[in-house]
XYZ file of C-alpha atoms in Angstrom:
425
model
C -17.491 -44.740 4.513
C -14.883 -43.763 1.322
C -11.494 -43.613 0.847
C -10.534 -40.068 0.735
C -12.702 -38.646 3.618
C -10.561 -41.794 5.513
C -7.616 -39.912 4.126
C -8.699 -36.893 4.774
C -9.464 -37.651 8.303
C -5.478 -39.330 8.559
C -4.282 -36.853 7.875
C -6.172 -34.169 9.781
C -5.777 -35.943 12.471
C -1.805 -36.489 12.162
C -1.741 -32.676 11.737
C -4.142 -31.613 15.452
C -1.778 -30.992 18.324
C -4.488 -33.022 20.883
C -1.937 -35.257 22.444
C -4.665 -37.133 24.627
C -7.260 -34.668 24.525
C -10.899 -35.425 22.529
C -12.541 -33.725 20.141
C -15.992 -33.400 19.461
C -16.666 -31.366 16.136
C -20.347 -29.749 15.512
C -22.464 -29.385 12.880
C -24.599 -27.272 14.107
C -28.002 -26.198 13.921
C -30.806 -24.617 11.389
C -31.559 -20.776 13.085
C -34.903 -19.104 12.921
C -36.535 -16.592 10.447
C -37.685 -14.255 13.194
C -41.032 -13.203 12.580
C -41.984 -16.712 14.064
C -43.131 -18.003 10.058
C -42.362 -21.903 11.057
C -39.405 -21.496 8.894
C -35.583 -21.740 8.904
C -32.515 -20.174 7.144
C -31.183 -22.460 5.020
C -29.143 -25.036 6.791
C -24.534 -25.611 6.226
C -23.307 -27.664 8.604
C -20.177 -25.323 10.556
C -17.370 -25.572 6.972
C -15.276 -27.578 9.396
C -17.991 -29.984 10.387
C -18.470 -30.530 6.357
C -14.105 -31.175 5.443
C -14.549 -34.045 8.187
C -17.562 -35.883 6.830
C -19.528 -34.649 4.121
C -22.746 -34.301 5.088
C -25.118 -31.548 5.498
C -25.571 -33.466 8.690
C -28.505 -31.444 10.681
C -26.706 -31.518 14.524
C -24.752 -34.401 13.112
C -21.321 -34.550 16.127
C -18.173 -35.929 15.069
C -15.590 -36.791 17.452
C -12.992 -38.726 17.823
C -10.180 -40.318 19.961
C -6.636 -39.982 18.679
C -6.088 -43.012 21.375
C -7.896 -45.388 18.493
C -6.532 -44.408 15.852
C -6.115 -42.278 13.195
C -8.767 -44.335 10.575
C -10.565 -46.168 13.851
C -10.452 -43.110 16.362
C -13.939 -41.009 14.376
C -16.440 -42.211 15.947
C -20.414 -40.223 13.279
C -22.632 -39.316 15.940
C -26.783 -38.174 14.548
C -29.677 -37.190 15.347
C -32.536 -40.320 14.660
C -35.221 -38.117 12.163
C -39.132 -38.181 13.662
C -41.348 -37.829 11.824
C -43.404 -34.459 11.596
C -39.851 -33.804 10.445
C -40.419 -36.766 7.643
C -43.066 -35.152 6.386
C -42.944 -31.599 6.695
C -39.733 -31.268 5.246
C -38.487 -34.634 3.503
C -35.331 -35.228 5.685
C -34.072 -38.244 5.444
C -31.998 -40.517 8.155
C -28.847 -39.493 8.445
C -26.279 -43.259 8.583
C -24.575 -43.211 11.734
C -24.148 -44.010 15.314
C -27.412 -42.462 16.767
C -26.777 -38.856 18.332
C -27.939 -40.657 23.037
C -25.091 -42.536 23.034
C -22.807 -39.829 22.726
C -22.902 -38.953 26.677
C -21.723 -42.272 26.780
C -18.955 -42.303 25.019
C -17.849 -39.247 25.651
C -18.375 -40.920 29.804
C -15.731 -43.885 28.748
C -13.431 -40.518 28.493
C -14.347 -39.320 31.507
C -10.998 -36.768 32.074
C -9.800 -36.549 29.284
C -9.773 -32.721 28.047
C -12.375 -31.682 24.795
C -11.369 -30.122 21.726
C -15.300 -28.648 20.671
C -14.985 -27.767 17.003
C -17.422 -26.691 14.283
C -20.425 -25.364 16.313
C -19.782 -26.196 19.932
C -22.338 -29.054 20.903
C -24.596 -28.372 24.261
C -22.082 -27.029 26.346
C -19.010 -28.843 26.539
C -15.815 -27.558 28.127
C -13.576 -26.907 25.888
C -9.953 -25.281 26.803
C -10.599 -21.919 24.702
C -6.137 -21.877 24.164
C -6.429 -26.185 22.851
C -8.779 -24.677 21.318
C -7.870 -22.484 18.869
C -4.168 -24.021 18.816
C -6.058 -26.635 17.244
C -8.644 -24.669 15.263
C -5.578 -22.683 13.197
C -4.223 -26.542 12.541
C -7.189 -28.051 11.532
C -7.650 -24.160 8.939
C -3.084 -25.066 7.466
C -4.893 -28.581 6.497
C -7.707 -27.572 5.044
C -5.283 -24.656 3.158
C -4.091 -27.578 -0.172
C -6.995 -28.782 -1.442
C -6.975 -32.910 -2.591
C -8.165 -34.200 -5.865
C -12.037 -34.963 -4.722
C -12.108 -30.990 -4.158
C -10.059 -29.736 -7.484
C -12.624 -31.457 -9.519
C -15.924 -29.773 -7.630
C -13.750 -26.431 -7.770
C -14.081 -27.408 -11.726
C -17.062 -27.773 -12.121
C -18.587 -24.210 -10.532
C -15.953 -23.239 -12.810
C -17.738 -24.413 -15.950
C -20.819 -23.605 -14.418
C -19.672 -19.723 -13.248
C -18.410 -19.508 -16.785
C -22.171 -20.631 -18.362
C -23.286 -17.707 -16.344
C -20.014 -15.267 -17.064
C -21.110 -15.975 -21.171
C -25.635 -15.847 -20.837
C -24.240 -12.699 -19.049
C -22.587 -10.003 -21.651
C -25.899 -11.503 -24.548
C -28.214 -9.595 -22.608
C -25.515 -6.905 -21.521
C -26.756 -3.590 -23.611
C -28.292 -0.119 -21.853
C -31.876 -0.206 -20.714
C -31.313 -3.949 -19.127
C -31.577 -3.883 -15.513
C -28.903 -4.659 -12.707
C -31.241 -7.231 -11.708
C -32.147 -8.900 -14.959
C -28.321 -9.575 -15.436
C -28.144 -11.297 -12.349
C -31.066 -13.475 -12.805
C -29.978 -14.229 -16.891
C -26.634 -14.067 -15.447
C -27.650 -17.351 -11.714
C -30.301 -19.122 -13.576
C -27.328 -19.917 -15.857
C -25.264 -21.076 -12.795
C -28.367 -23.391 -12.543
C -28.649 -24.966 -15.250
C -24.687 -25.782 -15.108
C -25.599 -27.607 -12.115
C -24.789 -25.068 -8.927
C -26.685 -26.680 -6.160
C -27.049 -22.447 -5.023
C -25.259 -19.631 -5.439
C -21.165 -19.397 -4.167
C -21.837 -16.062 -2.271
C -24.718 -12.896 -2.711
C -24.169 -11.936 -6.773
C -22.602 -8.925 -6.606
C -23.644 -6.599 -9.836
C -22.870 -2.937 -10.310
C -23.959 -0.180 -12.784
C -21.967 3.199 -12.663
C -22.035 5.422 -9.808
C -23.142 1.112 -8.563
C -19.541 -0.264 -9.882
C -17.489 1.921 -7.326
C -19.895 -0.055 -4.560
C -17.617 -3.229 -2.738
C -20.524 -5.553 -2.117
C -23.078 -3.840 -3.582
C -27.057 -5.295 -4.076
C -28.094 -5.696 -7.458
C -31.653 -2.874 -7.969
C -33.886 -1.720 -10.385
C -31.238 0.639 -11.596
C -30.883 0.572 -15.512
C -28.070 0.618 -16.355
C -26.797 3.964 -18.935
C -25.003 3.851 -21.920
C -21.537 3.992 -21.410
C -21.235 3.041 -18.073
C -19.157 0.102 -15.335
C -20.934 -2.943 -15.046
C -18.872 -4.682 -12.875
C -20.248 -8.272 -12.085
C -19.318 -10.265 -8.911
C -21.059 -13.641 -8.742
C -19.813 -17.637 -8.350
C -22.296 -20.806 -8.584
C -21.378 -23.196 -5.697
C -21.457 -27.448 -6.060
C -21.684 -28.963 -3.087
C -20.002 -26.548 -0.736
C -17.315 -25.793 -2.880
C -17.499 -23.054 -5.150
C -16.105 -19.972 -7.240
C -15.947 -16.105 -7.699
C -14.732 -14.511 -10.554
C -15.551 -10.043 -11.121
C -15.575 -9.210 -14.219
C -16.026 -5.567 -15.584
C -17.886 -4.758 -18.932
C -19.104 -1.389 -20.513
C -22.087 -1.148 -21.524
C -21.734 0.436 -24.717
C -19.040 2.440 -26.746
C -16.244 3.215 -24.436
C -14.591 6.107 -23.858
C -10.434 6.598 -23.561
C -10.240 6.969 -19.858
C -12.403 3.184 -19.194
C -10.249 1.787 -21.684
C -6.611 2.534 -20.054
C -7.911 2.688 -16.240
C -9.978 -0.810 -16.986
C -6.723 -1.623 -19.009
C -4.456 -0.772 -15.958
C -5.869 -3.466 -13.537
C -6.014 -5.980 -15.647
C -2.755 -5.638 -16.082
C -2.379 -5.550 -12.760
C -4.237 -8.272 -12.023
C -2.221 -10.621 -15.011
C 1.459 -9.791 -13.228
C -0.228 -10.537 -9.979
C -1.197 -14.139 -11.382
C 2.074 -15.183 -12.302
C 2.897 -14.486 -9.088
C 1.285 -16.600 -7.699
C 4.289 -19.414 -6.899
C 4.408 -22.336 -4.777
C 6.576 -20.132 -1.128
C 5.740 -16.516 -2.325
C 4.466 -14.651 -0.015
C 0.751 -13.450 0.005
C 0.692 -9.681 1.531
C 3.928 -9.038 -0.920
C 2.312 -9.980 -4.353
C -0.629 -7.585 -2.825
C 2.085 -4.845 -2.464
C 3.932 -5.201 -5.184
C 0.499 -5.655 -7.200
C -1.047 -2.705 -4.761
C 2.754 -0.253 -6.396
C 1.880 -1.630 -9.870
C -1.806 -0.218 -9.867
C -0.629 3.005 -9.060
C 1.951 3.147 -11.298
C -0.838 2.979 -13.018
C -3.602 6.282 -12.584
C 0.169 7.823 -11.815
C 0.309 7.720 -15.843
C -3.530 8.772 -16.692
C -2.301 11.561 -14.293
C -4.960 10.500 -11.476
C -2.072 9.791 -8.656
C 1.221 12.126 -8.487
C 4.971 11.290 -7.381
C 6.807 7.459 -7.288
C 4.789 4.533 -6.930
C 6.927 2.606 -4.439
C 7.066 6.004 -1.909
C 2.882 5.876 -2.617
C 2.429 2.746 -1.886
C 4.311 3.346 1.212
C 2.568 5.862 2.732
C -0.468 4.414 2.112
C -1.857 6.822 -0.276
C -3.133 3.663 -2.919
C -5.353 2.607 -0.570
C -7.840 5.922 -1.539
C -8.207 3.959 -4.712
C -7.430 -0.172 -3.557
C -9.202 0.267 -0.784
C -9.260 -3.915 0.039
C -7.200 -7.162 -0.214
C -5.453 -8.525 -3.426
C -7.929 -12.008 -2.491
C -8.201 -14.621 -0.172
C -8.361 -18.562 -0.964
C -11.809 -19.944 -2.100
C -13.169 -23.480 -2.528
C -15.546 -24.997 0.096
C -17.031 -21.213 0.417
C -16.172 -17.926 -0.178
C -13.163 -16.955 1.751
C -12.186 -21.343 2.550
C -9.055 -20.711 5.147
C -8.389 -17.813 3.771
C -5.861 -16.360 7.290
C -2.635 -16.188 9.398
C 0.033 -18.684 8.985
C 0.490 -20.068 11.920
C 2.578 -18.027 14.860
C 1.478 -14.469 12.762
C -0.590 -11.224 14.036
C -2.142 -9.514 12.022
C -0.402 -6.306 10.272
C -1.792 -3.028 11.491
C -0.972 -1.176 8.727
C -4.426 0.466 8.847
C -4.056 0.018 4.594
C -3.392 -3.598 5.862
C -6.749 -4.157 7.792
C -8.879 -6.612 4.808
C -5.891 -8.059 3.140
C -7.307 -11.165 4.760
C -4.601 -13.620 3.984
C -1.157 -13.456 5.267
C 1.019 -16.870 4.895
C 3.600 -18.189 2.217
C 1.565 -19.580 -0.669
C 1.279 -24.130 -1.275
C 0.837 -26.229 -3.759
C -2.559 -27.066 -3.942
C -4.205 -23.820 -2.463
C -6.811 -22.215 -4.546
C -6.994 -18.255 -4.397
C -8.681 -15.259 -6.322
C -6.365 -12.846 -7.549
C -9.224 -9.888 -7.667
C -6.839 -6.205 -8.151
C -9.836 -2.700 -9.314
C -10.099 0.486 -8.430
C -12.985 3.559 -7.892
C -14.125 6.606 -7.553
C -15.744 6.303 -4.147
C -16.804 9.467 -2.361
C -16.702 8.076 1.014
C -13.298 8.382 0.986
C -12.544 10.449 -2.636
C -14.212 13.568 -0.449
C -13.274 12.558 3.672
C -11.677 16.136 4.866
C -9.017 14.668 6.593
C -8.336 12.219 3.679
C -7.423 15.303 1.432
C -5.993 17.184 3.299
C -3.353 13.903 4.372
C -2.599 13.522 0.739
C -3.297 17.260 -0.793
C -0.238 16.341 -2.629
C -0.410 11.904 -3.634
C -3.733 13.152 -5.978
C -4.648 15.414 -8.869
C -7.678 16.318 -7.039
C -9.277 18.483 -9.346
C -9.224 15.071 -11.811
C -10.244 13.426 -8.450
C -13.811 15.141 -8.659
C -14.473 14.975 -11.659
C -14.925 11.427 -12.023
C -16.462 10.917 -9.240
C -19.417 8.202 -9.817
C -17.272 7.152 -12.492
C -17.703 3.790 -10.934
C -14.366 0.836 -10.569
C -13.287 -1.712 -12.733
C -12.499 -4.844 -9.774
C -11.169 -8.245 -12.221
C -11.012 -11.251 -10.091
C -9.189 -15.129 -11.670
C -9.142 -17.896 -9.341
C -6.076 -19.238 -9.165
C -4.238 -23.137 -8.583
C -0.597 -22.975 -6.776
C 0.975 -25.688 -7.898
C 5.000 -26.736 -8.390
C 5.962 -24.594 -11.294
C 3.854 -21.885 -12.660
C -0.190 -20.630 -11.394
C -3.222 -22.638 -13.034
C -5.998 -20.088 -13.815
C -9.015 -22.037 -13.769
C -11.449 -19.318 -14.969
C -9.056 -18.713 -17.860
C -11.981 -19.900 -20.675
C -14.237 -16.766 -19.112
C -13.670 -13.901 -20.599
C -11.236 -10.598 -20.329
C -12.872 -7.633 -22.291
C -14.665 -4.136 -21.805
């Protein structure tokens, strides 16, 4: 095993509140497709297992006994690859202790508590409260990225940048959302991607206001917003980037709306400093966005008061961003000891924690004209005095704008890892 994984495991061992309990972390197994075709969904080891092993071992289990020390206490158990797995799938034997010996390893430590993380292995008895405490500590330990992780993220960013450069060459009225997806993703793979980090989003015209829209055969029309949210993945580490364009010549309102989002995003990035509270950055950004909508004649009132009333969620219904790295929303969530803020406008806020050096976060404010939100009678009644509704009715169908970068928090100024991907209509 590499010194990098030795160091990582030792750091994790010191951070986990195991006391004298054993830790068992399962990789999980393949999930069959439902139609009985002898095929499975692409296998991905549980992130907790992968973080501690760097391996995609089907059925693997990593065990740890704190009595044996922060490095020597870890034992990787792996299944024996069968003959049929070799010739049907090309599977090769992973290094490690045969998994048949895991039962003996546990029996030799009988009577001690077991904390089962990752994909649970068999029916091991595990105290739910202890699992919660240990998982929370592991998540916290995973949040700041080490040098090896940052190197992979930077490689994923470079592949993502190549994809966006290719997409901009293809973007024009008449091209389909699907064609843009194909060109973007193909360029990811040409530049070393092992897969896409998540389902690529390409939404044109009204589809740009559908937050997780899948690319379709819809042809981009002259003057459409085109929102693209995509990222390449390399060896499980990924980028997560959004850019919004206009096919053809932008209208004045489109330029103005874009500048509101861009300005709010750039100010939010500068707030990403070690010690800053993520929820406060989100709320400050919401005020910036609302101030822009007031200036554009879409909303009315004092921006801070409008955010306190949660009126901003009519146009900015999601959180400012999340952590990224070993998967999308990697190790996001709550700081240890915190509970979720009950305000409805924060239900999609993916993090509530102070930022720390080494964390990589997405910063992705957006403004959208979403028919399902803006035409709902209850919201119209609640916010009757907050919005110029006649103006909004004329804008429904325009779509939306989102701009997203990946930001490394440092001990000084934030480092925008995705700065090389141009922002502009």
